[in-house]
Coordinates of C-alpha atoms and ligand atoms in Angstrom, one line a residue:
X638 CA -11.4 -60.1 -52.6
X639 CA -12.7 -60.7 -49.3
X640 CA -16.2 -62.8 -49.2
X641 CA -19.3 -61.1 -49.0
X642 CA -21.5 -64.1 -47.3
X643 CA -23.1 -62.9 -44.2
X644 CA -22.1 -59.4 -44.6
X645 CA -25.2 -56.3 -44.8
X646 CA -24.0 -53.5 -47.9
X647 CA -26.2 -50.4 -48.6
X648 CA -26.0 -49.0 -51.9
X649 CA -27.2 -45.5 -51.3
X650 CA -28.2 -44.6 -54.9
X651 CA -28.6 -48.4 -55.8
X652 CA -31.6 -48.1 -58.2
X653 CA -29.3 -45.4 -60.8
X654 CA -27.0 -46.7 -63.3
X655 CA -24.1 -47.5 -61.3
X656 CA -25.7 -48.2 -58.1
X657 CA -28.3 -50.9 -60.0
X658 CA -25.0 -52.7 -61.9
X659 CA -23.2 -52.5 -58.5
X660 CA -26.4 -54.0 -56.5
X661 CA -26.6 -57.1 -58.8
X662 CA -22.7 -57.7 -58.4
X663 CA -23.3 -57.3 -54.4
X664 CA -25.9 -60.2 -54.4
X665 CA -23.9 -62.6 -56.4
X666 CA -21.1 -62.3 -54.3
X667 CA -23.5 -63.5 -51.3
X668 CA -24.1 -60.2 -49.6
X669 CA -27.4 -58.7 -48.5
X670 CA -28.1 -56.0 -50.0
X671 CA -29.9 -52.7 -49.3
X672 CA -31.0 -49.7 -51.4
X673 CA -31.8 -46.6 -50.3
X674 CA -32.9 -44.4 -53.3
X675 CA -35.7 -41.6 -53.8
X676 CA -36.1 -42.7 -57.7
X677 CA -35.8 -39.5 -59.1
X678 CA -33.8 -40.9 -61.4
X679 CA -33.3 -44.6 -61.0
X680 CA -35.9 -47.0 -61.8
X681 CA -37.8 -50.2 -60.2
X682 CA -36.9 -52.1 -63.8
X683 CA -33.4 -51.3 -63.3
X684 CA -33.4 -53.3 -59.6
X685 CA -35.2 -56.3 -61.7
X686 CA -32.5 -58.6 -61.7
X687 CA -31.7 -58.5 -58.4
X688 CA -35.7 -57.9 -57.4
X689 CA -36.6 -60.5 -54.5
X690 CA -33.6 -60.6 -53.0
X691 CA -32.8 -56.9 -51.7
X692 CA -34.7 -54.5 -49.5
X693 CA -35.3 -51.3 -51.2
X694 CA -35.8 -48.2 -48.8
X695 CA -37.4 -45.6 -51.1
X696 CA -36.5 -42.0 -49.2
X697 CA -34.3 -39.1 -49.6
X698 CA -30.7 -38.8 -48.3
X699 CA -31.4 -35.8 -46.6
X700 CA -33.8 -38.1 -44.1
X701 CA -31.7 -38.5 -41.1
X702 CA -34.6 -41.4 -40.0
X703 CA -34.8 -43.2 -43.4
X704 CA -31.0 -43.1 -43.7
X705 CA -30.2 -44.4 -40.4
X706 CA -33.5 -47.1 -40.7
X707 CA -31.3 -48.1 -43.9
X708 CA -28.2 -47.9 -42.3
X709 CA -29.1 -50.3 -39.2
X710 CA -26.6 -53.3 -39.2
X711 CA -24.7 -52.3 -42.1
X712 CA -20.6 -53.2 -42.6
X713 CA -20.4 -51.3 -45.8
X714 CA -22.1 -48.2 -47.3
X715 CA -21.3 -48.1 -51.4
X716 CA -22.6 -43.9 -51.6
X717 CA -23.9 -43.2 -55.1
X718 CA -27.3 -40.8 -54.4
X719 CA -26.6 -37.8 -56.6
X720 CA -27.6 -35.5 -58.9
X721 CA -24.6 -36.4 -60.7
X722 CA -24.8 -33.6 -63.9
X723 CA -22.9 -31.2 -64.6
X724 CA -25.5 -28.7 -67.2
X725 CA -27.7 -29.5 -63.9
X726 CA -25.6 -28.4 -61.7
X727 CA -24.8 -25.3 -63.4
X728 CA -29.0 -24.3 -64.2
X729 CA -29.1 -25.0 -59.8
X730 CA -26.3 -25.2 -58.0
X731 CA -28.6 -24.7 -54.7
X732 CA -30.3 -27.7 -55.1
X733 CA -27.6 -30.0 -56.5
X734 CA -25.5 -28.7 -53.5
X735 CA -28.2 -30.1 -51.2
X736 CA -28.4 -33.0 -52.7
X737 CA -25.0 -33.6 -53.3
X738 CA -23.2 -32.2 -50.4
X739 CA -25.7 -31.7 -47.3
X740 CA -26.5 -35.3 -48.6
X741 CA -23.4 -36.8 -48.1
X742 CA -22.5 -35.3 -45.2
X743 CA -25.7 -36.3 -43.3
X744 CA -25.3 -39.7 -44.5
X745 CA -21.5 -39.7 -43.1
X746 CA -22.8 -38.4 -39.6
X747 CA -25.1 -41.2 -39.4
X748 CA -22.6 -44.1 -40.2
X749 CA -20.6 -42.4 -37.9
X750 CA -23.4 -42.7 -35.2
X751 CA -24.7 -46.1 -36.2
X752 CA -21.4 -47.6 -36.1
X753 CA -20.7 -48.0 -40.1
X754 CA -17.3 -49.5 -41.1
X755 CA -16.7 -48.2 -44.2
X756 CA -18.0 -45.6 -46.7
X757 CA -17.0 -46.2 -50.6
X758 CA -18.3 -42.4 -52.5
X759 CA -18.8 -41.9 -56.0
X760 CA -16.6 -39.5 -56.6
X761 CA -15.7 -37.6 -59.7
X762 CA -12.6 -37.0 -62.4
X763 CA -15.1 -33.7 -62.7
X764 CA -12.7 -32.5 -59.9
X765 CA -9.5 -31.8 -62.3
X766 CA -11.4 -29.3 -64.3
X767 CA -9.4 -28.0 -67.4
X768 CA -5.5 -28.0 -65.7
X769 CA -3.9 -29.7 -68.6
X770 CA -1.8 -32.1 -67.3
X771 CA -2.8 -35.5 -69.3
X772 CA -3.1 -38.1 -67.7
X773 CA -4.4 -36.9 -64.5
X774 CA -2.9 -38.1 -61.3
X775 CA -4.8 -37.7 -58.0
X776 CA -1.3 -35.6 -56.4
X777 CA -3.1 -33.1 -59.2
X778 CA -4.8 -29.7 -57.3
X779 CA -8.0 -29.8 -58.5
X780 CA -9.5 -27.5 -60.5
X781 CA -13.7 -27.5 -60.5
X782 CA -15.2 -26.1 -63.3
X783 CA -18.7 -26.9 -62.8
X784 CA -21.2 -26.9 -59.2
X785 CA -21.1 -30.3 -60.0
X786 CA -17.3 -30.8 -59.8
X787 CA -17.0 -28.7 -56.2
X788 CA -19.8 -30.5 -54.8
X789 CA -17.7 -33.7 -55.7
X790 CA -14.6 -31.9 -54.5
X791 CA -16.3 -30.7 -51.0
X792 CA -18.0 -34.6 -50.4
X793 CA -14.0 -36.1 -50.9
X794 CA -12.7 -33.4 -48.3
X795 CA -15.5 -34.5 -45.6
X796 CA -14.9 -38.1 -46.6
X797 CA -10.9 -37.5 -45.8
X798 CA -11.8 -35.6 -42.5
X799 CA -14.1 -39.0 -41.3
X800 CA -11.6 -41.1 -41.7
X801 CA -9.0 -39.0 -40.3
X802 CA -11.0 -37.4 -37.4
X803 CA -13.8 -39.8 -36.7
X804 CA -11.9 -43.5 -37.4
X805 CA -14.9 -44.3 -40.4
X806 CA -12.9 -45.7 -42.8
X807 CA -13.7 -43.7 -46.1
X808 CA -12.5 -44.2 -49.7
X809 CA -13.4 -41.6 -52.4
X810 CA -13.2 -43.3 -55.9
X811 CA -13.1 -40.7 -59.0
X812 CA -15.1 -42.4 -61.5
X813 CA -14.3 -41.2 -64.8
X814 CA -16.3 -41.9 -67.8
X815 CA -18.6 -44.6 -67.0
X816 CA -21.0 -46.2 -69.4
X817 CA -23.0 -49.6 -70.0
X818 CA -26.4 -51.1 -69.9
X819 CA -29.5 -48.8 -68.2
X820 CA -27.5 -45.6 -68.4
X821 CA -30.7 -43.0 -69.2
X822 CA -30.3 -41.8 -72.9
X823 CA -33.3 -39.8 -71.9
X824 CA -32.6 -36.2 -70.0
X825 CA -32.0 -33.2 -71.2
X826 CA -28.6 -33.7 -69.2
X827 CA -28.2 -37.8 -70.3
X828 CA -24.1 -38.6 -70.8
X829 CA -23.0 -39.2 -74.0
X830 CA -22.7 -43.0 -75.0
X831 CA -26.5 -43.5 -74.0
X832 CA -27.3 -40.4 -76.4
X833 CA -25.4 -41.6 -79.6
X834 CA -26.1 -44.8 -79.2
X835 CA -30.2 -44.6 -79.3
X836 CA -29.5 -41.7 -81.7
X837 CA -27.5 -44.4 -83.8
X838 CA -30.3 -46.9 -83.5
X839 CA -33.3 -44.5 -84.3
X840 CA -31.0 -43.4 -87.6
X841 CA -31.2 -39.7 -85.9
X842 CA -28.5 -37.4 -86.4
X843 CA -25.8 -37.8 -83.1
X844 CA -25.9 -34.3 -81.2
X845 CA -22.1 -33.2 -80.4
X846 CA -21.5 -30.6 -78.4
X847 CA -18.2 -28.7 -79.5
X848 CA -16.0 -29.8 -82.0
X849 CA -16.2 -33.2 -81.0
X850 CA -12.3 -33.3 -80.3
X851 CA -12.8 -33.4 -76.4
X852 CA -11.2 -36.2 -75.3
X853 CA -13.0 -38.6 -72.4
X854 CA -11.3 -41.6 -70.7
X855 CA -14.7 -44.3 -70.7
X856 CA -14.9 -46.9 -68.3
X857 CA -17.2 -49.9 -68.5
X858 CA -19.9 -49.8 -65.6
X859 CA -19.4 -53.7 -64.5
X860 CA -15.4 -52.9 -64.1
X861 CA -16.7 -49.4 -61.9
X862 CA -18.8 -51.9 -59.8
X863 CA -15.3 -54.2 -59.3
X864 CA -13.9 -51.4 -57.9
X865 CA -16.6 -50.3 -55.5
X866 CA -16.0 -53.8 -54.0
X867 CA -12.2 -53.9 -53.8
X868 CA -12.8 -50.8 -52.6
X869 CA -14.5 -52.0 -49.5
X870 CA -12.3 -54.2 -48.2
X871 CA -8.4 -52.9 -49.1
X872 CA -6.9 -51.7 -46.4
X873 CA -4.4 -49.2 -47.9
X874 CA -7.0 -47.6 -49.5
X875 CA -8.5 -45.7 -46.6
X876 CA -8.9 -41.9 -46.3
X877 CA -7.5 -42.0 -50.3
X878 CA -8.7 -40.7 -53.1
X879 CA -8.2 -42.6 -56.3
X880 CA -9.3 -42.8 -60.0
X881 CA -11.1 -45.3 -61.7
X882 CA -10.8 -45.8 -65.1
X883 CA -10.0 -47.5 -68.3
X884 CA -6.3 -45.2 -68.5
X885 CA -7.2 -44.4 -72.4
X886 CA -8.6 -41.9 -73.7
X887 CA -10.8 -41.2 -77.1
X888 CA -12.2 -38.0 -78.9
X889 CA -16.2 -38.3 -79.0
X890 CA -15.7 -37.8 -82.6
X891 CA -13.7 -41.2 -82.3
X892 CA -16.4 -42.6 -80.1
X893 CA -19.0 -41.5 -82.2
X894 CA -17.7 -43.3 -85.5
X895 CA -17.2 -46.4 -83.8
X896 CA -21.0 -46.8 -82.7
X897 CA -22.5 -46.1 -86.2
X898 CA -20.2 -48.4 -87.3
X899 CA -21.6 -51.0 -84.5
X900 CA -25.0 -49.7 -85.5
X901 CA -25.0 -49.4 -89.2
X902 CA -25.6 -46.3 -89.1
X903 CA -25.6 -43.6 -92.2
X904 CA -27.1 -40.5 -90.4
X905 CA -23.8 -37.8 -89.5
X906 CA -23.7 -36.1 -86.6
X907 CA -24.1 -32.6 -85.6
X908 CA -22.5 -30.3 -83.8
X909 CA -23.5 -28.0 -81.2
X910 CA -21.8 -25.2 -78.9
X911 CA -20.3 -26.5 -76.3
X912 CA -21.5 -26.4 -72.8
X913 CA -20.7 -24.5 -70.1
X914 CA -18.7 -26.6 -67.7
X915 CA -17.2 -28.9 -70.2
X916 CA -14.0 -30.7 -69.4
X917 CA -11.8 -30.3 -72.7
X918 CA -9.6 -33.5 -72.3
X919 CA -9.5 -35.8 -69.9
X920 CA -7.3 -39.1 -69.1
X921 CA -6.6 -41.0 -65.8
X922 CA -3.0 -42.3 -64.2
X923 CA -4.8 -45.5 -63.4
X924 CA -1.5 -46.7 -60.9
X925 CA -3.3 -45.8 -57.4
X926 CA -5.9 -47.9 -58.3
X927 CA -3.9 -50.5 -59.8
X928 CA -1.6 -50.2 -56.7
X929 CA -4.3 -49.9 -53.8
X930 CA -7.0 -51.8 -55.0
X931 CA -5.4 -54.1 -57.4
X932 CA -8.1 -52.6 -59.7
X933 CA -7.7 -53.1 -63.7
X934 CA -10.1 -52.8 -66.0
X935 CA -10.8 -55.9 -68.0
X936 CA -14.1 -54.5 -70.6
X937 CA -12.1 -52.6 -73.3
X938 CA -14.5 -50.3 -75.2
X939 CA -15.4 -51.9 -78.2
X940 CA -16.5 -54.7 -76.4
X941 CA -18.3 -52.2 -73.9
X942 CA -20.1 -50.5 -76.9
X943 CA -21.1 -54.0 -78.0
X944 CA -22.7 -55.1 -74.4
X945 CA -24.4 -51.3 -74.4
X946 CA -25.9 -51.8 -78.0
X947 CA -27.1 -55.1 -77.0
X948 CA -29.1 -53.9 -74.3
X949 CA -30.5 -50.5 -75.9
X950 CA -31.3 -52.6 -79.0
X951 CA -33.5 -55.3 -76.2
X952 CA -33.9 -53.4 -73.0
X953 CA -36.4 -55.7 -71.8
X954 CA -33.8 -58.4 -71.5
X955 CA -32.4 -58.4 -67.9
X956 CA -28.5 -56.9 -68.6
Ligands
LIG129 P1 -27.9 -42.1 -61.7 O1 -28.7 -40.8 -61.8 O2 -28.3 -43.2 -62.6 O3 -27.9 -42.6 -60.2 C1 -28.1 -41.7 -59.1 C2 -29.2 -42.4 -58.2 O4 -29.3 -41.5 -57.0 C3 -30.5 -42.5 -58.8 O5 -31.0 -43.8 -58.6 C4 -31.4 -41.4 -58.1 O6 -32.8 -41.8 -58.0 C5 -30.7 -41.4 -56.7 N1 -30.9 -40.2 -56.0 C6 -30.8 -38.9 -56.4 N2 -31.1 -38.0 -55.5 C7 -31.3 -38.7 -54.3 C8 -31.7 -38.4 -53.0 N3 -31.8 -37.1 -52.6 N4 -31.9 -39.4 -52.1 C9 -31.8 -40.7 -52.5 N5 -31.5 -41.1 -53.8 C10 -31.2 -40.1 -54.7 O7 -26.4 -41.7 -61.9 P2 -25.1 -42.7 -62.1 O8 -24.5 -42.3 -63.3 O9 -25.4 -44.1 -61.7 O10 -24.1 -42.1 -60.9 C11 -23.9 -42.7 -59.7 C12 -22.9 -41.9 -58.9 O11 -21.6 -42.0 -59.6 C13 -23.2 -40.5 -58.7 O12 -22.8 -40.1 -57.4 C14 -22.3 -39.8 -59.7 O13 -22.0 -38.4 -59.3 C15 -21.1 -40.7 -59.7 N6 -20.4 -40.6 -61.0 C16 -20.9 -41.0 -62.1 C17 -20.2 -41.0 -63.3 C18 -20.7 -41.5 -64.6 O14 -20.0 -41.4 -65.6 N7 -22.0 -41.9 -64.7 C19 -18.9 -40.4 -63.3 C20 -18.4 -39.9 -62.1 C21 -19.1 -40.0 -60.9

């Protein structure tokens, strides 16, 4: 990995789950680091690790002068600002389009103009919809099921045509399932792990929508922010597209009796319809990543769970 001493990152997104995780990685490594987040969903306590030694711009995406004040001086922009939910994207797609899409591609214009060199997006394994190849491999047409998922789609396409028609080098990573520390438990739209674990810990019954056979392929947050900064710096990479993933996957029933067993806990679950937009399976061909970025995961789940216990059960202790 190249060394990050001297070097400016923005993390657009930087106080969310991800974003926060990646941040704290970013200012070990040496680099100084930026933020440029709204907080509509991210948090000051989540940037408390990293606190003193970054400079947080609090503003919008959509504001072509905070993004560019942000952007001033910057090698690499890691581009997590989202509304990144799928039940949200389906109750407004209008807005989660704006967000999502006008978003991005006002924040690609500007590295363009400010002279960025490269643009790592969040992208999503939302993309491959229900086609039921398993596992999926990025040569797969994609199949959006969701706003969400097209929105994704849509911000990989412009991120292709930069690179290819402007010279910003741009890599679109398809996170699949990530989860860890500071993930929100706490919308009406929070992803699963957060939800059964302080389910799990409260001895509340674990929600399940569906049958619970649904297959998800879970990556570790600290292993998502490994590959953000491989990412940055490999040079076959550019213009790509490429999953990020443990290469496993496991039925939320599965996942579910593995953290009341890490929990102790006796409460069942129960189930729910299932929700529009849901994925049914859903596995990664992890050999781009492996091949491109020399990106493997190392935090297998159990171990995962454990860390993501450990910090719901203390989340005033800086994870
Ligand atoms: P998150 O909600 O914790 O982080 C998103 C961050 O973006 C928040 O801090 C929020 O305040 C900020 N934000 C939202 N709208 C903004 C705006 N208009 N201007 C500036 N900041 C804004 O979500 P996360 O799970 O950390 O996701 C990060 C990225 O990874 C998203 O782009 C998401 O689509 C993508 N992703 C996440 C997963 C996952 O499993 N969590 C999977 C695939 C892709």
């Amino acid at each position: 990995m190249t060394a990050w001493p001297g070097r400016t990152a923005l993390v657009t997104g930087g106080a969310g789950f991800i974003g926060s995780h990646l941040v704290d990685r970013l200012v070990d490594e040496g680099a100084r680091v930026r933020v440029l987040d709204d907080f509509s969903t991210g948090s000051e306590s989540n940037l408390a690790r990293s606190g003193e030694a970054i400079q947080v711009h609090r503003g919008d995406l959509r504001d072509g002068e905070a993004v560019r004040e942000a952007l001033n001086g910057c090698d690499v922009v890691f581009h997590l600002a989202a509304i990144p939910s799928v039940p949200r994207s389906v109750d407004d797609p209008e807005t989660t389009h704006a967000v999502n899409v006008t978003g991005t591609l006002a924040l690609l214009e500007a590295c363009r103009e400010v002279g960025v060199r490269r643009l790592v997006m969040a992208a999503s394994c939302a993309a491959y919809g229900n086609e039921p190849t398993l596992p999926k491999s990025e040569t797969l047409p994609p199949h959006p099921e969701s706003p969400y998922a097209c929105q994704k789609l849509m911000c990989e396409e412009y991120c292709r045509l930069y690179a290819s028609l402007y010279g910003l080098e741009t890599v679109s990573l398809r996170f699949f399932n990530v989860f860890g520390p500071r993930q929100s438990p706490e919308s009406d739209y929070a992803a699963a792990i957060p939800r059964f674990v302080t389910s799990c810990l409260e001895e509340r019954p674990i929600t399940i929508f569906g049958d619970g056979e649904q297959t998800r392929d879970f990556v570790y947050v600290e292993d998502v922010a490994t590959a953000c900064l491989l990412a940055a710096d490999a040079e076959a990479a550019v213009g790509q597209v490429i999953n990020i993933a443990g290469g496993k996957r496991i039925s939320v029933n599965d996942i579910v009796a593995i953290v009341r067993r890490l929990t102790d806990c006796k409460v069942g679950p129960s189930y729910l319809e299932v929700r529009d937009g849901d994925v049914r399976h859903s596995e990664a061909n992890v050999a781009k990543a492996c091949d491109l970025l020399k990106f493997v995961s190392q935090v297998d789940l159990e171990s995962g769970l454990e860390r993501t216990i450990a910090h719901f059960r203390s989340p005033e202790e800086l994870t």
